[in-house]
PDB file of C-alpha atoms in Angstrom:
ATOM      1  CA  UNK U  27    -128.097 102.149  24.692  1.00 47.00           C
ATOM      2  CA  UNK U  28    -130.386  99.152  24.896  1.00 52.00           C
ATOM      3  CA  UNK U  29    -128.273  97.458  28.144  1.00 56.00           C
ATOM      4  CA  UNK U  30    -129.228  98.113  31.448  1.00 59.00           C
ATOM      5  CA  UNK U  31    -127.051 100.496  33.694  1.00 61.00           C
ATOM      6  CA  UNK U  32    -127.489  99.873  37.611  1.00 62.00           C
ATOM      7  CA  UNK U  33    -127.350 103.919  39.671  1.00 64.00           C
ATOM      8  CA  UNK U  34    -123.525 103.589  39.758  1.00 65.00           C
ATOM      9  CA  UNK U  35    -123.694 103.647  35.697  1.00 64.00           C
ATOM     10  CA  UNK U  36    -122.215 100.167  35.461  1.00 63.00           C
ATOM     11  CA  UNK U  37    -123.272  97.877  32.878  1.00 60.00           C
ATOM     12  CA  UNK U  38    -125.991  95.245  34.804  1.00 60.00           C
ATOM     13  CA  UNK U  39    -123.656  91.286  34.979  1.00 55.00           C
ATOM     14  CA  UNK U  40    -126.353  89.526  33.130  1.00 54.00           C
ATOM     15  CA  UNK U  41    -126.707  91.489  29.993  1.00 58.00           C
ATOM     16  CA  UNK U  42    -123.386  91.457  29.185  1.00 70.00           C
ATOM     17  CA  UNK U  43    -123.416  87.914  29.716  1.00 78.00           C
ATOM     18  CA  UNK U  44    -126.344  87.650  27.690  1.00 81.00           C
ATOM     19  CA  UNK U  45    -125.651  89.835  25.071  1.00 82.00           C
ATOM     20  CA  UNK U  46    -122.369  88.277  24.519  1.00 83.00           C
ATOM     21  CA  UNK U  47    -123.507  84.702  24.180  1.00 84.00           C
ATOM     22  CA  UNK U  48    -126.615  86.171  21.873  1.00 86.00           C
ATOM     23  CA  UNK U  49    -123.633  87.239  19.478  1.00 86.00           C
ATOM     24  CA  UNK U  50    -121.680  83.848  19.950  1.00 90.00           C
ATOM     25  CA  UNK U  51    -124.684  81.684  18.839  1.00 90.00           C
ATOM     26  CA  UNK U  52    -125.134  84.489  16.026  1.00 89.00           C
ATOM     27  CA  UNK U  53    -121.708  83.642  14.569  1.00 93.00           C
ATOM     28  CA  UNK U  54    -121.375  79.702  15.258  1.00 92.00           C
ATOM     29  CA  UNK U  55    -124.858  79.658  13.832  1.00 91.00           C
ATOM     30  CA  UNK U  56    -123.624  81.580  10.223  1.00 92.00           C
ATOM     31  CA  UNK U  57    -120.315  79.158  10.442  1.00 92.00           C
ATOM     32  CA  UNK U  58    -122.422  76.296  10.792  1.00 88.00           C
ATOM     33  CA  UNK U  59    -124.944  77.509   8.132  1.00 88.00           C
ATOM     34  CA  UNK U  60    -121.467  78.964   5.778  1.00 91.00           C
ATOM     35  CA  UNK U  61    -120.376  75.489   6.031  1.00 88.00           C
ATOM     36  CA  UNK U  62    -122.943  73.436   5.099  1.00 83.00           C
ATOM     37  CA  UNK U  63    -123.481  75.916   1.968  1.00 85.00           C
ATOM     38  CA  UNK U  64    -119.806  74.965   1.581  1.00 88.00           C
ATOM     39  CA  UNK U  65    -120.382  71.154   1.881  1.00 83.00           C
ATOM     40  CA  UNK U  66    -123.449  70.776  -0.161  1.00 80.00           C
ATOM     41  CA  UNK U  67    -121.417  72.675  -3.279  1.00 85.00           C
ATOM     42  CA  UNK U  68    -118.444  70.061  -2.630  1.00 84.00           C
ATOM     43  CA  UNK U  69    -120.500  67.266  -2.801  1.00 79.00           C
ATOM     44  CA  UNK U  70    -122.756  68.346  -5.287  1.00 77.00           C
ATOM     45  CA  UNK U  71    -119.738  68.801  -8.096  1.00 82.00           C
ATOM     46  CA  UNK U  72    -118.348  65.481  -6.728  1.00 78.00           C
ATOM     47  CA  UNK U  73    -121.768  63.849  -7.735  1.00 73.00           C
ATOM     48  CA  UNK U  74    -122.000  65.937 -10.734  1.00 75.00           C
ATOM     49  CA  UNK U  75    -118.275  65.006 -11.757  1.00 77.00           C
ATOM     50  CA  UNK U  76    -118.945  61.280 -10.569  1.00 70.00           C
ATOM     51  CA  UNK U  77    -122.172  60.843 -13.044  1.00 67.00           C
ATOM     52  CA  UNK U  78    -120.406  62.205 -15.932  1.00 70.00           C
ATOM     53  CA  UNK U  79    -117.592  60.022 -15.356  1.00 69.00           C
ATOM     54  CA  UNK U  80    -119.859  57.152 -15.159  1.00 63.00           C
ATOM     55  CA  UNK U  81    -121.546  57.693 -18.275  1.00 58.00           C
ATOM     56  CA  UNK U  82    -118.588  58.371 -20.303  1.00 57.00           C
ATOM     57  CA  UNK U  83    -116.720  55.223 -18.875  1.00 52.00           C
ATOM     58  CA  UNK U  84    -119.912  53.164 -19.687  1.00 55.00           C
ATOM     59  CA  UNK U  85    -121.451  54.722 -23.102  1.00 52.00           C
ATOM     60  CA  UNK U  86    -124.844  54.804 -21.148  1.00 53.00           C
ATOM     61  CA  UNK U  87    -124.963  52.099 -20.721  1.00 55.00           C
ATOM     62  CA  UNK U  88    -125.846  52.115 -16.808  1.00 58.00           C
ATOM     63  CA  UNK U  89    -129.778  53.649 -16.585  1.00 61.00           C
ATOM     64  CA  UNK U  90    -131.192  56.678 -14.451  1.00 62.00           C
ATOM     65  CA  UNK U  91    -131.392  54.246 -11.516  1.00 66.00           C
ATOM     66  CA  UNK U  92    -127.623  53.283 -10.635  1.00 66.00           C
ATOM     67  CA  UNK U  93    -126.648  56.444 -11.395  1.00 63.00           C
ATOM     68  CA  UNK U  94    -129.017  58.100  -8.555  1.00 65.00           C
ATOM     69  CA  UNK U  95    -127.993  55.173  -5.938  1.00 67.00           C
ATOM     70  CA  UNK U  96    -124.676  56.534  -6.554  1.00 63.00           C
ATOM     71  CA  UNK U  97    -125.779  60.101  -5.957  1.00 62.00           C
ATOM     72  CA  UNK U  98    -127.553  58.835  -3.015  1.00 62.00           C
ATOM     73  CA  UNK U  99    -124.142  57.354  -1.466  1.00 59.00           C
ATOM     74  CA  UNK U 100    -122.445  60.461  -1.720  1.00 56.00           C
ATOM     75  CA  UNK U 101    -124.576  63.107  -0.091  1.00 57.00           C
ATOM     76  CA  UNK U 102    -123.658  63.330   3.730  1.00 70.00           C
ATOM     77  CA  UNK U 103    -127.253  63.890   4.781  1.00 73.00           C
ATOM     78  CA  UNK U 104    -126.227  62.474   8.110  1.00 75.00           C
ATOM     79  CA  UNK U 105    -123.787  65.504   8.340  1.00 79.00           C
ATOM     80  CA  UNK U 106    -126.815  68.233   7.420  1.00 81.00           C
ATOM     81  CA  UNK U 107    -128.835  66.383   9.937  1.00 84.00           C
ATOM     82  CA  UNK U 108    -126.444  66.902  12.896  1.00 86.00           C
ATOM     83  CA  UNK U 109    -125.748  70.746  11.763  1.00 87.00           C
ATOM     84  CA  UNK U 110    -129.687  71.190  11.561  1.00 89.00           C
ATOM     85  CA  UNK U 111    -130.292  69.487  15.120  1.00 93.00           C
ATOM     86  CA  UNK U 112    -127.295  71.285  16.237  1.00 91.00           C
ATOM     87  CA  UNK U 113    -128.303  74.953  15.091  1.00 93.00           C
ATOM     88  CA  UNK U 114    -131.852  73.855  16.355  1.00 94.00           C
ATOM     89  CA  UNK U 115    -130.735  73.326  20.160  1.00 95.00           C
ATOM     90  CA  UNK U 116    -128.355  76.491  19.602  1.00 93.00           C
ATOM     91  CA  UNK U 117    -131.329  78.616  19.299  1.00 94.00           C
ATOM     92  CA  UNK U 118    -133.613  77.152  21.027  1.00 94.00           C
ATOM     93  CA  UNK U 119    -131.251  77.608  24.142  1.00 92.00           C
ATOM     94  CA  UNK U 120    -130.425  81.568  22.905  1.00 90.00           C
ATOM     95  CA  UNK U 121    -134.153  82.393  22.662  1.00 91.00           C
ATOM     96  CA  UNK U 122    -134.586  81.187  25.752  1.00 91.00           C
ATOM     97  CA  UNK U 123    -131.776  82.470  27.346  1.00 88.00           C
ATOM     98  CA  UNK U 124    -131.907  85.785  26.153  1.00 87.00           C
ATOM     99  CA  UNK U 125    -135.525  86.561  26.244  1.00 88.00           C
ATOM    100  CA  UNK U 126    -135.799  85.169  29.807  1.00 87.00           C
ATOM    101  CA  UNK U 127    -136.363  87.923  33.194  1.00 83.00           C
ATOM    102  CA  UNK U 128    -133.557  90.347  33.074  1.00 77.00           C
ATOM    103  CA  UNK U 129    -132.443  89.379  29.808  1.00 77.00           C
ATOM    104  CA  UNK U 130    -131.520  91.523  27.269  1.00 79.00           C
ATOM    105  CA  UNK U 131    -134.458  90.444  25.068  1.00 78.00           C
ATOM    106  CA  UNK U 132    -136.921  90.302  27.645  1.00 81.00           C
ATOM    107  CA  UNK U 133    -138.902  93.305  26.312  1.00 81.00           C
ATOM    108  CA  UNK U 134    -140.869  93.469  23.448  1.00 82.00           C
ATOM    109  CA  UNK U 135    -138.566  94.584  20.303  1.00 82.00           C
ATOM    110  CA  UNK U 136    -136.208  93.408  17.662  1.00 84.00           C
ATOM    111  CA  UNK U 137    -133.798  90.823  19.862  1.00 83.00           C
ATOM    112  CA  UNK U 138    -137.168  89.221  21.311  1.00 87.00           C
ATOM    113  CA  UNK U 139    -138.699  88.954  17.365  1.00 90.00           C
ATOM    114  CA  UNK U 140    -135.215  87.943  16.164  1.00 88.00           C
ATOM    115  CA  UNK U 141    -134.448  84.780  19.209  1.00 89.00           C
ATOM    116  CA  UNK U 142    -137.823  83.633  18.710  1.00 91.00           C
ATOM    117  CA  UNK U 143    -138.260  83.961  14.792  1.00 91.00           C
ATOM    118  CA  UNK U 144    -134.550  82.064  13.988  1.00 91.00           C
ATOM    119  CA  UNK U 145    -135.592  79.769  16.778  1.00 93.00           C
ATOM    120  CA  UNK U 146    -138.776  78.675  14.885  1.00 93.00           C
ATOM    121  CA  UNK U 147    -137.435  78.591  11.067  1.00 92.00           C
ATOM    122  CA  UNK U 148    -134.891  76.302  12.448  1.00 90.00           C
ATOM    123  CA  UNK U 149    -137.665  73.832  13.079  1.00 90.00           C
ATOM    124  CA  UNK U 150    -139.333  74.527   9.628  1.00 85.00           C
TER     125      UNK U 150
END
């Protein structure tokens, strides 16, 4: 397999270590990415249902303007901040972590691309 075996045929401490928080981040970071898909459909019908309601109570008769500074109130941008900076330091700590010496990722091959390319289009 791709871990490390010392002579006794034992798995090597830090690559189970490694590998095992490699596949933590890889989860928290599809919850975290699951949920703000999850979040930005809520809102987005609450706006949606909001603007309708708005217009119908009113006959139009409140312009494009008010009815965006109401859209603007209700999208938690502060909330897809936090889960962006959040994923951002996840990975950034993962590639790090498990393309360092001795890692499991320290050679050249598909865990190495994979830390490092996630790491980088969490930035973008």
């Amino acid at each position: 397999g791709f871990m490390a075996r010392d002579d006794m045929g034992l798995l090597h401490p830090s690559f189970c270590e490694r590998t095992i928080t490699s596949r933590a981040t890889g989860i928290v970071c599809v919850f975290l990415s699951l949920a703000a898909l999850a979040a930005h459909y809520h809102f987005f019908r609450l706006i949606r249902k909001e603007m309708e309601s708005s217009s119908i109570l009113l006959h139009l008769k409140e312009d494009k303007a008010q009815l965006l500074q109401k859209r603007k109130k209700l999208v938690p941008l502060r909330l897809e901040f936090l889960s962006a900076f959040a994923l951002t330091i996840l990975l950034a700590y993962n590639a790090i972590f498990v393309t360092a010496v001795e890692g499991p990722g320290s050679k050249v091959g598909n865990l190495y691309y994979s830390s490092w390319i996630s790491f980088v289009m969490s930035m973008l």
